[in-house]
Coordinates of C-alpha atoms in Angstrom, one line a residue:
M1106 CA 48.8 66.9 70.9
S1107 CA 48.8 69.5 68.2
N1108 CA 46.0 70.2 65.8
S1109 CA 48.2 69.1 62.9
E1110 CA 48.0 65.5 64.0
P1111 CA 45.5 63.2 62.4
S1112 CA 42.2 62.6 64.1
W1113 CA 42.7 58.9 64.7
P1114 CA 45.5 59.1 67.4
R1115 CA 43.2 61.4 69.4
F1116 CA 40.5 58.7 69.4
F1117 CA 42.9 56.1 70.8
R1118 CA 44.0 58.6 73.5
R1119 CA 40.5 59.1 74.7
I1120 CA 39.9 55.4 75.0
S1121 CA 43.1 55.0 77.1
E1122 CA 42.0 57.8 79.5
A1123 CA 38.7 56.0 80.0
F1124 CA 40.4 52.8 81.0
D1125 CA 42.7 54.8 83.5
D1126 CA 39.7 56.4 85.2
G1127 CA 38.0 53.0 85.8
G1128 CA 41.0 51.6 87.7
S1129 CA 42.1 49.3 84.9
Q1130 CA 45.6 48.7 83.8
P1131 CA 47.4 51.8 82.5
A1132 CA 47.1 52.2 78.8
P1133 CA 50.3 51.8 76.7
Q1134 CA 51.9 54.9 75.5
T1135 CA 51.1 55.5 71.8
R1136 CA 53.4 57.3 69.6
P1137 CA 51.8 59.5 66.9
L1138 CA 52.4 58.4 63.3
P1139 CA 54.4 60.6 61.0
P1140 CA 52.3 62.7 58.6
P1141 CA 51.9 61.2 55.1
P1142 CA 54.3 62.4 52.4
P1143 CA 53.1 65.0 50.0
P1144 CA 51.9 63.8 46.6
P1145 CA 54.4 63.9 43.8
P1146 CA 54.1 66.7 41.3
P1147 CA 52.2 65.8 38.0
R1148 CA 54.4 64.8 35.1
R1149 CA 54.1 66.7 32.0
P1150 CA 55.4 66.0 28.5
E1151 CA 58.8 67.4 27.6
N1152 CA 57.4 69.4 24.7
Q1153 CA 54.6 71.0 26.7
Q1154 CA 55.3 74.5 28.0
L1155 CA 54.2 75.4 31.5
Y1156 CA 51.6 78.2 31.6
Q1157 CA 53.0 81.3 33.1
P1158 CA 50.4 83.8 34.6
Q1159 CA 50.6 87.2 33.1
P1160 CA 50.0 90.4 35.0
L1161 CA 46.6 91.9 34.7
W1162 CA 46.4 94.6 32.1
I1163 CA 44.0 97.4 32.6
D1164 CA 43.0 99.7 29.8
D1165 CA 43.6 103.1 31.3
G1166 CA 43.8 104.9 28.1
A1167 CA 47.6 104.7 27.9
S1168 CA 49.4 104.1 24.6
S1169 CA 51.0 100.8 25.7
P1170 CA 49.5 97.9 23.8
A1171 CA 48.0 94.8 25.4
P1172 CA 50.4 91.8 26.0
P1173 CA 50.0 88.9 23.6
L1174 CA 48.0 85.8 24.7
P1175 CA 49.8 82.4 25.0
A1176 CA 49.6 80.2 21.9
R1177 CA 47.1 77.3 22.0
P1178 CA 48.3 73.8 21.0
A1179 CA 47.3 72.7 17.5
R1180 CA 44.5 70.1 17.1
T1181 CA 44.2 67.3 14.5
S1182 CA 41.3 67.7 12.2
I1183 CA 38.8 64.9 11.3
Q1184 CA 40.1 64.7 7.8
E1185 CA 43.7 64.1 9.1
L1186 CA 42.5 61.4 11.5
S1187 CA 40.6 59.6 8.6
Q1188 CA 43.8 59.7 6.5
I1189 CA 45.9 58.2 9.4
M1190 CA 43.3 55.4 9.9
D1191 CA 43.3 54.6 6.1
A1192 CA 47.1 54.5 6.1
H1193 CA 47.1 52.0 9.0
Q1194 CA 44.5 49.8 7.3
Q1195 CA 46.4 49.8 4.0
A1196 CA 49.6 48.8 5.8
F1197 CA 47.8 46.0 7.6
D1198 CA 46.2 44.7 4.4
H1199 CA 49.5 44.7 2.5
A1200 CA 51.2 42.8 5.3
H1201 CA 48.4 40.2 5.3
Q1202 CA 48.7 39.7 1.5
Q1203 CA 52.4 39.2 1.8
Q1204 CA 51.8 36.6 4.6
Q1205 CA 49.3 34.7 2.4
K1206 CA 51.8 34.7 -0.5
E1207 CA 54.5 33.3 1.8
T1208 CA 52.1 30.6 3.1
A1209 CA 51.2 29.5 -0.5
A1210 CA 54.8 29.4 -1.5
T1211 CA 55.8 27.2 1.5
G1212 CA 52.9 24.8 1.0
G1213 CA 50.7 26.1 3.9
N1214 CA 53.1 25.1 6.8
S1215 CA 52.8 28.3 8.7
N1216 CA 51.7 29.4 12.2
E1217 CA 48.3 30.5 10.7
K1218 CA 47.5 26.8 10.0
K1219 CA 48.4 25.8 13.5
H1220 CA 46.6 28.8 15.1
P1221 CA 43.6 29.7 12.8
Q1222 CA 42.3 32.1 15.5
R1223 CA 45.4 34.4 15.3
R1224 CA 44.4 36.1 12.1
N1225 CA 40.9 36.6 13.3
S1226 CA 42.1 38.3 16.5
L1227 CA 44.4 40.6 14.5
L1228 CA 41.5 41.5 12.3
R1229 CA 39.3 42.3 15.3
G1230 CA 42.1 44.3 17.0
S1231 CA 43.2 46.3 14.0
I1232 CA 42.1 49.9 13.4
R1233 CA 38.8 49.8 11.5
R1234 CA 37.1 52.7 10.0
K1235 CA 33.6 53.5 11.2
P1236 CA 31.1 52.9 8.4
V1237 CA 29.8 56.2 6.9
R1238 CA 26.1 56.4 6.5
D1239 CA 24.3 58.5 4.0
D1240 CA 21.0 60.3 4.4
S1241 CA 19.0 57.1 3.8
G1242 CA 20.8 55.3 6.7
S1243 CA 22.4 52.5 4.5
S1244 CA 25.9 51.3 5.4
E1245 CA 28.8 51.0 3.1
Q1246 CA 29.8 47.7 4.4
S1247 CA 27.8 44.6 3.5
A1248 CA 26.3 42.1 5.9
A1249 CA 29.1 39.6 5.1
H1250 CA 31.8 41.9 6.4
A1251 CA 29.7 42.8 9.4
M1252 CA 29.3 39.1 10.4
D1253 CA 31.5 37.8 13.1
D1254 CA 34.5 35.8 12.0
R1255 CA 34.2 33.3 14.9
P1256 CA 32.8 29.8 14.2
P1257 CA 29.1 29.7 14.7
T1258 CA 29.2 26.5 16.7
T1259 CA 31.6 24.6 18.9
E1260 CA 30.2 21.1 18.4
R1261 CA 32.6 18.6 16.8
V1262 CA 30.0 17.2 14.4
A1263 CA 28.1 20.2 13.2
E1264 CA 26.1 18.5 10.4
F1265 CA 25.3 14.9 9.3
R1266 CA 22.4 14.4 7.0
L1267 CA 21.2 12.8 3.7
D1268 CA 20.8 15.0 0.7
I1269 CA 18.3 13.5 -1.7
P1270 CA 17.0 15.8 -4.5
N1271 CA 13.3 16.7 -4.2
G1272 CA 12.7 15.3 -7.7
V1273 CA 13.9 11.9 -6.5
R1274 CA 12.3 12.0 -3.1
N1275 CA 8.8 12.9 -4.3
M1276 CA 8.9 10.6 -7.3
V1277 CA 7.3 7.2 -7.4
Q1278 CA 10.0 4.5 -7.9
H1279 CA 9.4 1.4 -10.1
P1280 CA 11.5 -1.7 -10.8
E1281 CA 14.8 -1.0 -12.6
D1282 CA 14.9 2.7 -11.4
T1283 CA 17.9 4.4 -9.9
I1284 CA 17.8 6.5 -6.7
V1285 CA 20.6 9.0 -6.2
G1286 CA 21.7 11.1 -3.3
S1287 CA 24.7 12.0 -1.1
V1288 CA 25.8 11.9 2.5
V1289 CA 26.9 15.3 3.9
V1290 CA 29.1 15.4 7.1
T1291 CA 30.6 18.6 8.6
V1292 CA 33.1 18.6 11.4
T1293 CA 34.7 21.7 13.1
K1294 CA 37.8 19.9 14.4
P1295 CA 40.0 17.0 13.2
T1296 CA 37.9 14.0 14.0
K1297 CA 38.9 10.3 14.0
A1298 CA 36.2 8.0 12.6
R1299 CA 35.9 4.4 11.7
R1300 CA 33.5 4.6 8.8
I1301 CA 30.3 6.0 7.2
V1302 CA 27.7 3.3 6.4
L1303 CA 24.6 3.6 4.2
Y1304 CA 21.6 1.5 5.0
F1305 CA 18.5 0.7 2.8
M1306 CA 15.8 -1.5 4.2
G1307 CA 12.3 -2.6 3.1
Q1308 CA 9.9 -3.9 5.7
Q1309 CA 6.2 -4.8 5.9
R1310 CA 4.1 -5.4 9.0
V1311 CA 0.5 -6.6 9.5
Q1312 CA -1.7 -6.9 12.5
L1313 CA -3.8 -10.0 12.9
R1314 CA -6.2 -10.8 15.7
D1315 CA -6.6 -14.2 17.1
Q1316 CA -10.0 -15.3 18.7
S1317 CA -8.3 -16.3 21.9
S1318 CA -6.2 -13.1 22.2
V1319 CA -7.5 -9.7 23.3
S1320 CA -4.9 -7.5 21.5
P1321 CA -3.8 -8.0 17.9
A1322 CA -0.6 -9.7 17.1
S1323 CA 2.0 -7.8 15.0
I1324 CA 3.8 -9.8 12.3
E1325 CA 6.8 -8.3 10.6
Y1326 CA 8.7 -9.4 7.5
T1327 CA 11.9 -7.9 6.1
L1328 CA 11.9 -7.6 2.3
F1329 CA 15.6 -6.7 2.2
D1330 CA 18.3 -5.1 4.3
K1331 CA 21.3 -3.8 2.5
Q1332 CA 24.3 -1.7 3.6
L1333 CA 27.3 -0.2 2.0
V1334 CA 30.5 1.4 3.5
L1335 CA 30.9 4.8 1.8
W1336 CA 33.9 6.0 3.7
G1337 CA 36.4 4.4 6.1
S1338 CA 37.2 0.8 7.0
E1339 CA 35.2 -2.1 5.8
H1340 CA 35.5 -4.0 9.1
G1341 CA 34.2 -1.3 11.5
A1342 CA 34.9 -1.9 15.2
A1343 CA 37.2 -4.8 14.5
D1344 CA 39.9 -2.5 13.4
D1345 CA 42.4 -0.9 15.8
D1346 CA 42.9 2.8 16.2
S1347 CA 45.9 2.9 14.0
R1348 CA 43.8 2.1 10.9
M1349 CA 41.2 4.7 11.5
E1350 CA 41.0 7.8 9.2
T1351 CA 40.6 11.4 10.2
L1352 CA 38.0 13.8 9.0
L1353 CA 39.5 17.2 8.4
P1354 CA 37.6 20.4 9.5
G1355 CA 35.1 21.1 6.8
T1356 CA 32.2 19.5 4.8
L1357 CA 32.7 16.1 3.1
V1358 CA 30.1 15.1 0.5
V1359 CA 29.9 11.4 -0.5
P1360 CA 27.5 10.6 -3.3
F1361 CA 25.7 7.2 -3.6
S1362 CA 23.1 5.5 -5.8
I1363 CA 20.6 2.7 -5.3
N1364 CA 19.7 0.5 -8.3
L1365 CA 16.4 -1.3 -7.9
P1366 CA 16.2 -4.8 -9.5
R1367 CA 13.5 -6.0 -11.9
V1368 CA 11.3 -7.2 -9.0
N1369 CA 7.8 -6.1 -8.0
Y1370 CA 8.0 -5.0 -4.4
P1371 CA 4.8 -4.2 -2.5
S1372 CA 3.6 -0.6 -2.7
T1373 CA 4.4 1.9 0.1
I1374 CA 1.3 1.9 2.3
K1375 CA 0.4 2.9 5.9
R1376 CA -2.9 2.1 7.5
D1377 CA -3.1 2.7 11.2
R1378 CA -3.6 -0.4 13.3
V1379 CA -3.9 -2.5 10.1
C1380 CA -0.7 -2.7 8.1
R1381 CA 2.4 -0.8 6.9
V1382 CA 4.9 -1.2 4.1
R1383 CA 7.8 1.2 4.0
Y1384 CA 11.3 1.7 2.4
V1385 CA 13.8 3.8 4.3
V1386 CA 17.4 4.9 3.7
W1387 CA 19.7 6.4 6.3
A1388 CA 23.4 6.7 7.1
V1389 CA 25.5 6.1 10.3
L1390 CA 28.8 7.7 11.3
E1391 CA 30.9 5.5 13.6
R1392 CA 33.4 7.1 15.9
P1393 CA 35.7 5.5 18.5
G1394 CA 35.1 6.0 22.2
K1395 CA 36.8 5.1 25.5
L1396 CA 34.3 2.3 26.4
I1397 CA 31.9 2.0 23.5
D1398 CA 31.8 3.5 20.0
H1399 CA 29.9 6.7 19.4
T1400 CA 27.4 6.5 16.5
V1401 CA 25.6 9.4 14.8
A1402 CA 22.7 8.6 12.5
T1403 CA 20.9 10.8 10.0
E1404 CA 17.1 11.1 9.8
K1405 CA 15.5 8.2 7.9
E1406 CA 14.2 9.2 4.5
E1407 CA 11.2 7.2 3.3
L1408 CA 10.9 6.4 -0.4
R1409 CA 7.8 5.5 -2.3
L1410 CA 7.9 2.3 -4.4
E1411 CA 5.2 1.0 -6.6
P1412 CA 5.2 -2.3 -8.6
T1413 CA 4.7 -2.5 -12.4
V1414 CA 1.4 -4.4 -12.8
Y1415 CA 0.6 -5.8 -16.2
P1416 CA -3.0 -6.7 -17.1
T1417 CA -4.1 -10.3 -16.8
C1418 CA -6.7 -10.2 -19.6
T1419 CA -8.0 -8.0 -22.4
K1420 CA -10.4 -5.1 -21.8
R1421 CA -14.0 -6.1 -21.1
A1422 CA -17.2 -4.5 -19.9
L1423 CA -18.6 -5.3 -16.5
A1424 CA -22.2 -6.5 -17.0
I1425 CA -24.5 -5.9 -14.0
D1426 CA -27.8 -7.7 -13.5
K1427 CA -28.5 -8.4 -9.8
V1428 CA -31.4 -8.3 -7.3
I1429 CA -30.2 -6.8 -4.0
E1430 CA -32.5 -8.4 -1.4
K1431 CA -31.0 -7.0 1.9
P1432 CA -29.7 -3.6 2.9
R1433 CA -26.1 -3.1 4.1
T1434 CA -27.0 -3.2 7.8
P1435 CA -29.9 -5.2 9.4
E1436 CA -31.0 -2.1 11.3
E1437 CA -32.1 -0.4 8.1
A1438 CA -34.5 -3.2 7.0
L1439 CA -37.7 -1.6 5.6
A1440 CA -39.8 -4.7 5.0
S1441 CA -39.2 -8.4 4.4
N1442 CA -40.0 -8.3 0.7
V1443 CA -38.4 -4.9 -0.4
S1444 CA -35.5 -5.4 -2.8
V1445 CA -33.6 -3.5 -5.5
H1446 CA -33.1 -4.7 -9.0
L1447 CA -29.9 -3.2 -10.5
Q1448 CA -29.1 -3.5 -14.2
G1449 CA -26.4 -1.9 -16.5
S1450 CA -22.7 -2.0 -17.2
I1451 CA -19.4 -0.4 -16.3
S1452 CA -16.6 -0.4 -18.8
Q1453 CA -13.8 -1.2 -18.8
S1454 CA -11.7 -3.6 -16.8
P1455 CA -8.7 -3.8 -16.4
A1456 CA -8.3 -0.1 -15.8
M1457 CA -5.3 2.2 -15.3
P1458 CA -5.0 4.9 -12.7
G1459 CA -6.6 8.1 -13.9
E1460 CA -8.6 6.4 -16.7
R1461 CA -12.2 7.3 -17.2
L1462 CA -14.8 4.6 -16.9
T1463 CA -18.2 4.8 -18.6
Y1464 CA -21.3 3.5 -16.7
Q1465 CA -24.9 3.0 -17.5
L1466 CA -27.2 1.9 -14.6
D1467 CA -30.9 1.4 -14.1
A1468 CA -32.3 0.6 -10.6
R1469 CA -35.9 -0.3 -9.5
V1470 CA -37.5 -1.1 -6.2
V1471 CA -39.3 -4.5 -6.3
G1472 CA -41.3 -6.1 -3.6
A1473 CA -43.7 -4.2 -1.3
S1474 CA -44.0 -1.2 -3.5
A1475 CA -45.3 -3.3 -6.3
A1476 CA -48.4 -4.4 -4.4
P1477 CA -51.5 -2.4 -5.3
D1478 CA -52.9 -2.3 -1.8
S1479 CA -49.6 -1.3 -0.1
R1480 CA -49.6 1.7 2.2
H1481 CA -45.9 2.4 1.4
N1482 CA -44.3 3.8 -1.7
Y1483 CA -40.6 2.9 -1.6
V1484 CA -38.5 4.7 -4.2
I1485 CA -34.8 5.2 -4.9
K1486 CA -33.7 8.6 -3.7
R1487 CA -30.1 8.7 -4.9
M1488 CA -27.2 6.5 -6.1
R1489 CA -23.4 6.5 -5.5
I1490 CA -20.3 4.8 -7.0
V1491 CA -17.6 4.2 -4.4
F1492 CA -14.0 3.0 -5.1
V1493 CA -13.0 0.6 -2.3
E1494 CA -9.5 -0.6 -1.3
K1495 CA -9.5 -4.2 -0.1
L1496 CA -6.6 -5.4 2.0
K1497 CA -6.1 -9.0 2.9
M1498 CA -3.6 -9.8 5.7
R1499 CA -2.3 -13.3 6.4
G1500 CA 0.2 -14.8 8.8
L1501 CA 1.1 -17.4 11.4
I1502 CA 0.0 -17.0 15.0
R1503 CA 1.1 -19.8 17.4
G1504 CA 1.7 -22.1 14.5
Q1505 CA -1.7 -21.6 12.9
E1506 CA -2.4 -19.5 9.8
H1507 CA -4.8 -16.6 10.2
S1508 CA -6.2 -14.1 7.7
H1509 CA -8.2 -10.9 8.0
S1510 CA -9.7 -8.5 5.4
H1511 CA -10.1 -4.8 5.7
R1512 CA -12.0 -2.4 3.4
T1513 CA -11.5 1.3 3.1
D1514 CA -13.5 3.8 0.9
I1515 CA -11.0 5.9 -1.0
F1516 CA -13.3 7.8 -3.5
T1517 CA -17.0 8.4 -3.7
V1518 CA -19.0 9.8 -6.7
K1519 CA -22.7 10.8 -6.5
I1520 CA -24.6 10.1 -9.8
A1521 CA -27.6 12.1 -10.8
S1522 CA -30.8 10.5 -12.2
M1523 CA -31.5 10.7 -15.9
G1524 CA -34.9 9.1 -15.8
G1525 CA -35.9 5.7 -17.2
S1526 CA -37.4 4.7 -20.5
D1527 CA -40.9 5.8 -21.6
G1528 CA -42.4 2.4 -20.8
A1529 CA -40.9 2.3 -17.3
K1530 CA -42.1 5.8 -16.6
K1531 CA -45.7 4.9 -17.4
A1532 CA -45.6 1.7 -15.4
D1533 CA -44.0 3.1 -12.3
P1534 CA -42.5 6.6 -12.7
A1535 CA -41.3 7.0 -9.1
A1536 CA -39.6 3.6 -8.7
T1537 CA -37.1 3.8 -11.6
Y1538 CA -33.7 5.5 -11.3
S1539 CA -31.5 5.7 -14.4
A1540 CA -28.0 7.2 -14.5
G1541 CA -25.2 7.3 -17.0
G1542 CA -21.9 9.1 -17.5
N1543 CA -18.1 8.9 -16.8
V1544 CA -16.1 8.5 -13.6
S1545 CA -12.3 8.7 -13.2
V1546 CA -10.2 6.1 -11.4
P1547 CA -8.1 7.6 -8.6
L1548 CA -4.4 8.2 -9.4
D1549 CA -2.9 6.8 -6.2
V1550 CA -4.0 3.2 -6.7
G1551 CA -2.0 0.1 -7.3
A1552 CA -2.5 -3.6 -6.7
F1553 CA 0.1 -6.0 -5.4
D1554 CA 0.5 -9.4 -3.7
S1555 CA 3.2 -10.1 -1.2
K1556 CA 3.9 -12.6 1.4
L1557 CA 1.9 -11.1 4.2
L1558 CA -0.3 -8.6 2.4
R1559 CA -2.5 -8.4 -0.7
R1560 CA -4.2 -5.3 -2.1
E1561 CA -7.1 -5.3 -4.5
Y1562 CA -9.9 -2.9 -5.6
E1563 CA -13.6 -3.1 -6.1
I1564 CA -16.5 -0.8 -7.0
R1565 CA -19.5 -0.6 -4.7
I1566 CA -22.8 0.7 -6.1
E1567 CA -25.1 2.1 -3.5
C1568 CA -28.8 2.9 -3.7
D1569 CA -30.7 4.8 -1.0
V1570 CA -34.3 3.7 -0.7
V1571 CA -36.9 5.8 1.2
D1572 CA -40.6 5.7 1.8
S1573 CA -42.1 8.6 0.0
A1574 CA -45.6 7.9 1.5
S1575 CA -44.5 8.7 5.1
L1576 CA -46.6 11.5 6.7
L1577 CA -44.1 12.4 9.4
G1578 CA -41.7 14.3 7.1
K1579 CA -38.2 13.7 5.7
M1580 CA -36.5 13.4 9.1
T1581 CA -38.6 10.4 10.2
R1582 CA -38.9 8.6 6.9
Q1583 CA -37.9 5.0 6.7
R1584 CA -34.7 4.6 4.7
A1585 CA -32.2 2.0 3.8
T1586 CA -29.1 1.6 1.6
Y1587 CA -28.8 -1.3 -0.7
A1588 CA -25.3 -2.0 -2.2
M1589 CA -23.5 -4.5 -4.4
R1590 CA -19.8 -4.9 -5.1
V1591 CA -18.1 -5.3 -8.5
P1592 CA -14.4 -6.3 -8.7
L1593 CA -12.1 -3.9 -10.5
E1594 CA -8.7 -4.9 -11.8
I1595 CA -6.0 -2.1 -11.7
C1596 CA -2.9 -2.3 -13.9
D1597 CA 0.0 0.0 -14.8
V1598 CA 0.4 -1.0 -18.4
S1599 CA -2.5 -0.5 -20.9
P1600 CA -4.2 -3.7 -22.1
D1601 CA -4.4 -2.2 -25.6
S1602 CA -0.7 -3.2 -26.1
F1603 CA -1.6 -6.9 -26.0
D1604 CA -4.1 -9.2 -27.6
S1605 CA -5.8 -12.3 -26.4
A1606 CA -2.9 -14.5 -27.6
A1607 CA -0.4 -12.7 -25.4
Y1608 CA -2.2 -14.0 -22.3
M1609 CA -2.4 -17.6 -23.6
N1610 CA 1.4 -18.4 -24.1
A1611 CA 0.8 -18.6 -27.8
Y1612 CA 4.1 -16.9 -28.8
T1613 CA 7.1 -19.2 -29.1
D1614 CA 9.7 -16.4 -29.0
E1615 CA 8.1 -15.1 -25.7
S1616 CA 8.3 -11.5 -27.0
R1617 CA 4.8 -10.7 -26.1
N1618 CA 4.0 -13.3 -23.5
I1619 CA 2.8 -11.5 -20.3
S1620 CA 4.5 -14.1 -18.0
S1621 CA 7.9 -13.2 -19.4
I1622 CA 7.4 -9.5 -19.7
A1623 CA 5.9 -8.8 -16.2
P1624 CA 8.5 -8.4 -13.4
P1625 CA 8.4 -11.3 -10.9
S1626 CA 7.3 -10.9 -7.3
H1627 CA 9.8 -10.5 -4.6
D1628 CA 8.9 -14.0 -3.3
A1629 CA 9.8 -15.6 -6.6
S1630 CA 13.1 -13.7 -7.2
A1631 CA 16.4 -13.7 -5.4
L1632 CA 17.4 -10.3 -6.7
E1633 CA 17.9 -7.4 -4.2
P1634 CA 18.7 -3.7 -4.5
E1635 CA 22.3 -2.8 -5.3
L1636 CA 24.0 0.1 -3.4
C1637 CA 26.9 1.8 -5.2
A1638 CA 29.2 4.7 -4.3
G1639 CA 28.8 7.6 -6.7
G1640 CA 25.6 9.1 -8.1
W1641 CA 25.2 12.1 -10.4
E1642 CA 28.5 13.4 -8.9
L1643 CA 30.8 10.5 -9.3
E1644 CA 33.6 11.9 -7.0
R1645 CA 33.6 13.2 -3.5
S1646 CA 33.8 16.9 -2.7
Y1647 CA 35.3 18.7 0.2
H1648 CA 34.8 22.3 1.5
K1649 CA 37.0 23.8 4.2
W1650 CA 35.6 25.0 7.4
N1651 CA 35.6 28.8 7.0
A1652 CA 33.2 31.6 6.3
D1653 CA 32.6 30.4 2.7
N1654 CA 31.3 27.0 3.9
P1655 CA 27.6 26.5 3.3
C1656 CA 27.0 25.0 6.7
W1657 CA 29.0 27.8 8.3
R1658 CA 26.7 30.4 6.6
Q1659 CA 23.5 28.6 7.6
L1660 CA 24.5 28.2 11.2
A1661 CA 25.6 31.9 11.3
E1662 CA 22.3 33.0 9.9
R1663 CA 20.3 31.0 12.4
K1664 CA 22.4 32.3 15.2
A1665 CA 21.9 35.9 14.0
A1666 CA 18.2 35.3 13.6
G1667 CA 17.9 33.8 17.1
S1668 CA 19.8 36.6 18.8

């Protein structure tokens, strides 16, 4: 075998000789493979000249000049490349403008409507000029052109929510007010849907405890439950597929309005493990499915409702003259004969939220401290005025009516001592506590009376009594808190607008009779809220699904911020 043969036939020959020496069967005769064909010569362009080597020229001092060097091919400069790219871009823009004009002339029936991704692929594949940066590093192109033209999401329903203005959502609603808003739905593909339904519900719930039960019983009562079809069929799932409508890709905005009747509904309130009154509005999108319908619901928006409360009497001062014999808790008892005598007045009731009340109070300790041989000297250390919310729940448990009361301190004011009269100071200067001034009613108060719940308010006057003769210091002094409650009527309309005759049914024309002016309670009226299509914007609006869509921009910004 010659040296020109490849190395692999020689390897097989050695293996066959090894088998022959061992007495095995003779190896088959292998025939060497032909050598591989030579590689083809490289192709060159027709206009390119082959380089011919020139003989070496040696400068020997002769007069013959040196041979000329071969000419180098010309190169395109950067300015020329930029001009070529600009020309390509102008030609593409001109063709795209012509295509848009043809599409507008034919009514939009073009391939671009059937294939919306085709134009985006052409834009991405076209020749684009690299943005030129200046010394400060800023780009000529804006962020909008740099954003990807692809849709930011692939979900069919990209957005479904309620749009209620902040001025309406944060405002307290009263009888005969109007609540406006809109339902916003955004789809990325043509979507068949049955309807869009708006719901508005008012509900109250109380928890009552029976003596025989361990856990409290929850009692619910629905004030109203209204619904309105804003878009689609009125019958919902009862319709066949042929009567369903199609949502086009884009954002559909459907406005609505809620007209509250002239009815006093309970105030919006939430007390954990006690009671709750709430008013919620939400929307539902119903879509057909193979086995069951698909429903998409918006987040429930809670609205704050307050009744319009009229006064039941004219303004009057609350006179106080009472002897408080026992402290608030039995554990704080100082002595069997220690009491507090409280005198004064608080004006005025009925009161409106935010109104300033004037008080004048005098308190004295009577009982053990008055004895001349007493070893104790009980005095009033401080006084407080506390606004208290009183809730009364009622309902039926196992056929029997139960009720329960719950009090919550909502506002506390500490009042400083002004000293008593000259005669009181001489008789017992340490036992008299006099205070006077003004205190404001909290703003977020409102009384109501409903079927399961009633809310009222009262003022609690507290007096802290201590033994100033204790020798063990302040921490070990005997102390107790004596308190009394004064009812406080809260109204939304000033009593100054009416006189005593207005509360006594004295007017024959009923123009100033409180019973005809005040809105009735929801128990005594059959009126319910009215849901209507159309709010501030009386007509629906539609935005196509493209880069100018607000939902598109928001999703693209979130995607860019997350990446």
